[in-house]
């Protein structure tokens, strides 16, 4: 049986999906790529938060899964809403690429070398908020489009720099254009950034078993913790929230180290906190860190939808 793999049409999406397809082929499966156009692909100018934020690149792929057009779909995990779907399951989270953000600037400049007033493009409220918080006097511009469209804004001189995910540039073999990979101390990435999610129908046990072979336990633990922060705060990708988990060596073996930030959209304030725990307790660690952020005033910085005393749903 041929596995029909649903993918968005962009160069990055098809590269990611081809990578997954090749891993499945190495395991002996026949795989066919099926291109699906999403709302986020049809409208490349409207800010993502206006289009609907989390899920704008996901719903069409999920529809194709549900109606049987495809058997599995590959998402950038940071695009997936945190609310679980009863009929769908993320059966595989492969080894993660570099989760950090990257600066691509004119003349090989780093972030600290950009002069006050330099124009920097980003479509991410999270990146915008953290850049504003650094107090560098940069002029931030709204940015949409595929990777090449964004990079062209710098090479054509329209912008002095853009900020993109290092993972996407790496998958497209474009890391040579990066002038600085941003330290998470300066900018924490989006929850799940750099990771892929391979989603299947929950009832399709054959495809589910095939995809499960791609799962990486350490990557899954890290992204579960990061997304638990997002879920507990009840915030989507339009909220200025960053999180990064890593598996490190602790006194008693592997330990999960998690950092998160909630920032005001205008950069006037940000709140950073961290937590540690066992990789097996990733969900609990993430939710506990989110509750700490709430207790310390996160809701005063960002438009969260958190219910402090009574939660509705998971």
XYZ file of C-alpha atoms in Angstrom:
314
model
C 0.000 0.000 0.000
C 1.258 3.465 -0.912
C 1.214 6.011 1.900
C -0.185 9.336 0.659
C 1.641 12.124 2.472
C -0.056 15.537 2.598
C 2.184 18.582 2.377
C 1.907 22.305 1.822
C 3.280 23.512 -1.509
C 6.027 25.871 -0.315
C 9.653 24.950 -0.917
C 10.270 24.547 2.818
C 7.158 22.423 3.382
C 7.907 20.103 0.466
C 11.542 19.791 1.591
C 10.395 18.825 5.081
C 7.821 16.399 3.737
C 10.307 14.852 1.308
C 12.681 14.268 4.221
C 9.932 12.416 6.102
C 8.987 10.474 2.973
C 12.593 9.421 2.450
C 12.864 8.177 6.040
C 9.704 6.110 5.551
C 11.018 4.753 2.233
C 14.194 3.675 4.021
C 11.921 1.637 6.289
C 10.433 -0.100 3.259
C 7.261 1.945 2.647
C 6.052 3.366 -0.658
C 5.239 7.070 -0.224
C 3.539 9.564 -2.547
C 3.486 13.314 -1.824
C 0.112 15.067 -2.210
C 0.187 18.867 -2.306
C -2.469 20.704 -0.298
C -3.052 24.472 -0.387
C -3.805 26.098 2.985
C -5.347 29.457 3.875
C -1.916 30.703 4.916
C -0.538 29.850 1.475
C -3.364 31.579 -0.419
C -2.951 34.853 1.491
C 0.714 35.833 1.769
C 0.280 39.458 2.767
C -2.149 39.557 5.712
C -0.426 39.200 9.125
C -0.836 35.656 10.434
C -2.460 36.857 13.656
C -5.182 38.518 11.554
C -5.671 35.397 9.426
C -6.320 33.310 12.504
C -2.943 32.629 14.086
C -2.395 29.059 15.181
C -3.767 26.566 12.693
C -3.816 28.757 9.590
C -1.383 26.344 7.876
C -2.934 23.245 9.435
C -6.691 23.041 8.841
C -6.574 22.134 5.140
C -4.106 19.323 5.814
C -6.320 18.019 8.599
C -9.360 18.166 6.331
C -7.463 16.071 3.773
C -6.636 13.528 6.483
C -10.230 13.320 7.641
C -11.737 12.897 4.187
C -9.195 10.230 3.242
C -7.369 12.256 0.581
C -4.083 11.598 2.431
C -2.928 9.083 5.032
C -0.480 11.306 6.894
C 0.401 14.984 7.003
C 3.643 16.756 7.872
C 3.418 19.998 9.835
C 5.951 22.391 11.278
C 5.170 21.534 14.872
C 5.105 25.176 15.965
C 2.078 25.663 13.660
C -0.025 23.015 15.427
C -2.687 24.206 17.882
C -2.156 22.733 21.346
C -5.747 21.522 21.676
C -5.800 17.782 20.871
C -8.006 16.388 18.109
C -9.961 13.259 19.087
C -9.726 11.672 15.644
C -6.122 12.646 14.824
C -2.815 11.906 16.512
C 0.790 13.062 16.126
C 2.295 9.615 15.617
C 5.845 10.771 14.946
C 8.079 13.668 15.992
C 11.469 13.106 14.306
C 14.817 14.408 15.538
C 14.661 18.176 15.795
C 16.670 20.655 13.767
C 18.325 23.656 15.447
C 15.390 25.418 17.199
C 16.995 28.872 17.393
C 16.189 31.996 15.403
C 18.639 33.380 12.864
C 19.480 36.889 11.664
C 20.157 37.564 8.011
C 21.523 41.098 7.700
C 23.188 43.259 5.093
C 26.970 43.489 5.053
C 27.316 40.502 7.381
C 26.148 42.470 10.403
C 25.183 40.858 13.697
C 22.223 42.025 15.757
C 24.427 44.147 18.027
C 26.120 45.749 15.028
C 22.910 46.969 13.385
C 22.692 50.749 13.840
C 19.779 52.412 15.602
C 16.951 52.864 13.117
C 17.915 49.797 11.075
C 14.876 48.120 9.508
C 14.291 44.505 10.547
C 11.517 42.353 9.106
C 9.540 39.736 11.007
C 5.964 38.473 10.936
C 6.195 37.016 14.427
C 4.806 38.873 17.472
C 7.164 36.763 19.603
C 10.241 37.881 17.689
C 9.023 41.467 17.531
C 8.407 41.634 21.286
C 11.798 40.189 22.188
C 13.617 42.435 19.713
C 11.831 45.478 21.147
C 12.763 44.376 24.669
C 16.465 44.427 23.751
C 16.211 48.214 23.384
C 18.418 48.445 20.288
C 16.353 51.163 18.603
C 15.488 49.001 15.605
C 12.593 49.787 13.279
C 10.540 46.602 12.970
C 8.572 45.894 9.813
C 5.793 43.357 9.177
C 6.987 40.505 6.956
C 5.177 37.629 5.188
C 6.053 35.299 2.337
C 8.218 32.258 1.750
C 11.884 32.082 2.705
C 13.210 33.396 -0.612
C 10.734 36.289 -0.586
C 11.898 37.291 2.882
C 15.590 36.980 2.076
C 15.100 39.089 -1.058
C 13.972 41.987 1.131
C 17.579 42.173 2.392
C 19.423 41.506 -0.863
C 17.233 44.073 -2.670
C 17.947 46.668 0.015
C 14.330 47.044 1.157
C 15.268 45.915 4.683
C 18.510 45.888 6.636
C 17.795 42.462 8.124
C 15.211 39.736 8.617
C 14.784 37.146 11.362
C 13.932 33.580 10.347
C 14.041 30.120 11.887
C 17.484 28.568 11.614
C 15.842 25.177 11.059
C 14.113 26.272 7.869
C 17.284 27.762 6.439
C 19.171 24.594 7.327
C 16.594 22.342 5.653
C 16.804 24.490 2.518
C 20.644 24.491 2.633
C 20.637 28.275 3.023
C 22.611 28.688 6.250
C 25.390 30.489 4.362
C 23.242 33.649 4.390
C 22.939 33.666 8.204
C 24.942 36.457 9.812
C 24.120 35.437 13.402
C 22.318 32.553 15.077
C 20.546 34.267 17.972
C 21.331 33.038 21.471
C 18.188 31.996 23.389
C 19.337 34.400 26.113
C 18.402 37.142 23.631
C 15.505 35.430 21.886
C 13.717 32.269 22.943
C 12.196 30.406 19.979
C 8.560 29.497 19.455
C 7.395 26.355 21.265
C 8.127 23.437 18.966
C 10.277 25.461 16.563
C 12.602 23.300 14.490
C 10.539 20.138 15.031
C 8.213 18.340 12.628
C 4.917 16.677 13.508
C 3.657 13.753 11.446
C -0.090 13.505 11.988
C -2.326 10.541 11.093
C -5.883 9.385 11.673
C -6.093 7.887 15.168
C -7.968 4.846 13.870
C -5.427 4.108 11.115
C -3.225 1.742 13.108
C -1.114 0.623 10.133
C -0.017 4.162 9.220
C 0.280 5.064 12.874
C 2.696 2.165 13.448
C 4.724 3.060 10.346
C 5.132 6.692 11.410
C 5.899 5.804 15.049
C 9.269 4.440 13.879
C 10.336 8.045 13.137
C 9.654 9.260 16.674
C 12.571 10.633 18.719
C 11.945 10.395 22.471
C 14.140 13.352 23.469
C 12.623 15.668 20.856
C 9.097 14.643 21.862
C 9.798 15.314 25.549
C 11.189 18.777 24.762
C 8.329 19.878 22.536
C 5.709 18.425 24.892
C 7.141 20.622 27.671
C 7.246 23.721 25.469
C 3.722 23.225 24.164
C 2.463 22.571 27.690
C 3.564 26.111 28.569
C 1.517 27.395 25.638
C -1.480 25.221 26.488
C -1.536 26.219 30.173
C -1.381 29.884 29.184
C -4.096 29.185 26.591
C -2.188 31.226 24.044
C -1.618 30.672 20.329
C 1.215 31.483 17.951
C 0.020 35.117 17.796
C 0.992 35.614 21.448
C 4.507 36.874 22.270
C 5.585 33.679 24.044
C 8.811 31.744 23.611
C 9.921 28.444 25.127
C 12.874 26.120 24.766
C 13.468 22.758 26.429
C 16.686 20.754 26.295
C 17.733 17.363 27.593
C 20.826 17.858 29.745
C 22.881 15.618 32.016
C 21.819 16.039 35.642
C 23.119 14.532 38.857
C 20.891 11.469 38.442
C 20.922 11.120 34.658
C 18.988 12.865 31.893
C 17.129 15.996 32.983
C 14.741 18.265 31.118
C 15.669 21.953 31.334
C 12.941 24.368 30.248
C 13.023 28.147 29.738
C 10.091 30.365 28.777
C 9.357 34.040 28.178
C 6.193 36.123 28.017
C 6.758 39.586 26.572
C 4.649 42.656 25.961
C 4.065 43.346 22.278
C 5.646 46.799 22.509
C 8.777 45.524 24.233
C 8.192 47.496 27.441
C 8.533 44.379 29.566
C 9.200 40.672 29.522
C 9.097 37.887 32.077
C 11.516 34.946 31.880
C 11.403 31.883 34.095
C 12.906 28.369 34.005
C 12.214 24.932 35.449
C 13.727 21.447 35.445
C 12.363 17.933 35.800
C 12.434 14.438 34.369
C 11.857 14.014 30.613
C 9.018 11.626 31.476
C 7.308 14.489 33.342
C 7.563 16.939 30.416
C 3.879 17.908 30.416
C 3.861 18.557 34.154
C 7.084 20.604 34.015
C 5.702 22.803 31.233
C 2.384 23.459 32.929
C 4.075 24.195 36.264
C 6.346 26.745 34.586
C 3.350 28.383 32.919
C 1.583 28.668 36.282
C 4.723 30.295 37.724
C 4.672 32.815 34.871
C 1.023 33.564 35.623
C 1.711 34.006 39.331
C 4.544 36.395 38.529
C 2.425 38.628 36.294
C 2.494 37.212 32.756
C -1.121 38.246 32.124
C -0.122 41.877 32.677
C 2.324 41.670 29.776
C 0.452 39.694 27.116
C -3.200 39.175 26.100
C -3.467 35.657 27.504
C -6.757 33.794 27.775
C -5.767 32.013 30.941
C -8.493 31.213 33.481
C -6.770 31.335 36.839
C -9.248 29.507 39.053
C -11.215 27.262 36.738
C -9.920 25.899 33.471
C -12.220 24.960 30.623
C -10.994 21.896 28.768
C -7.574 20.263 28.927
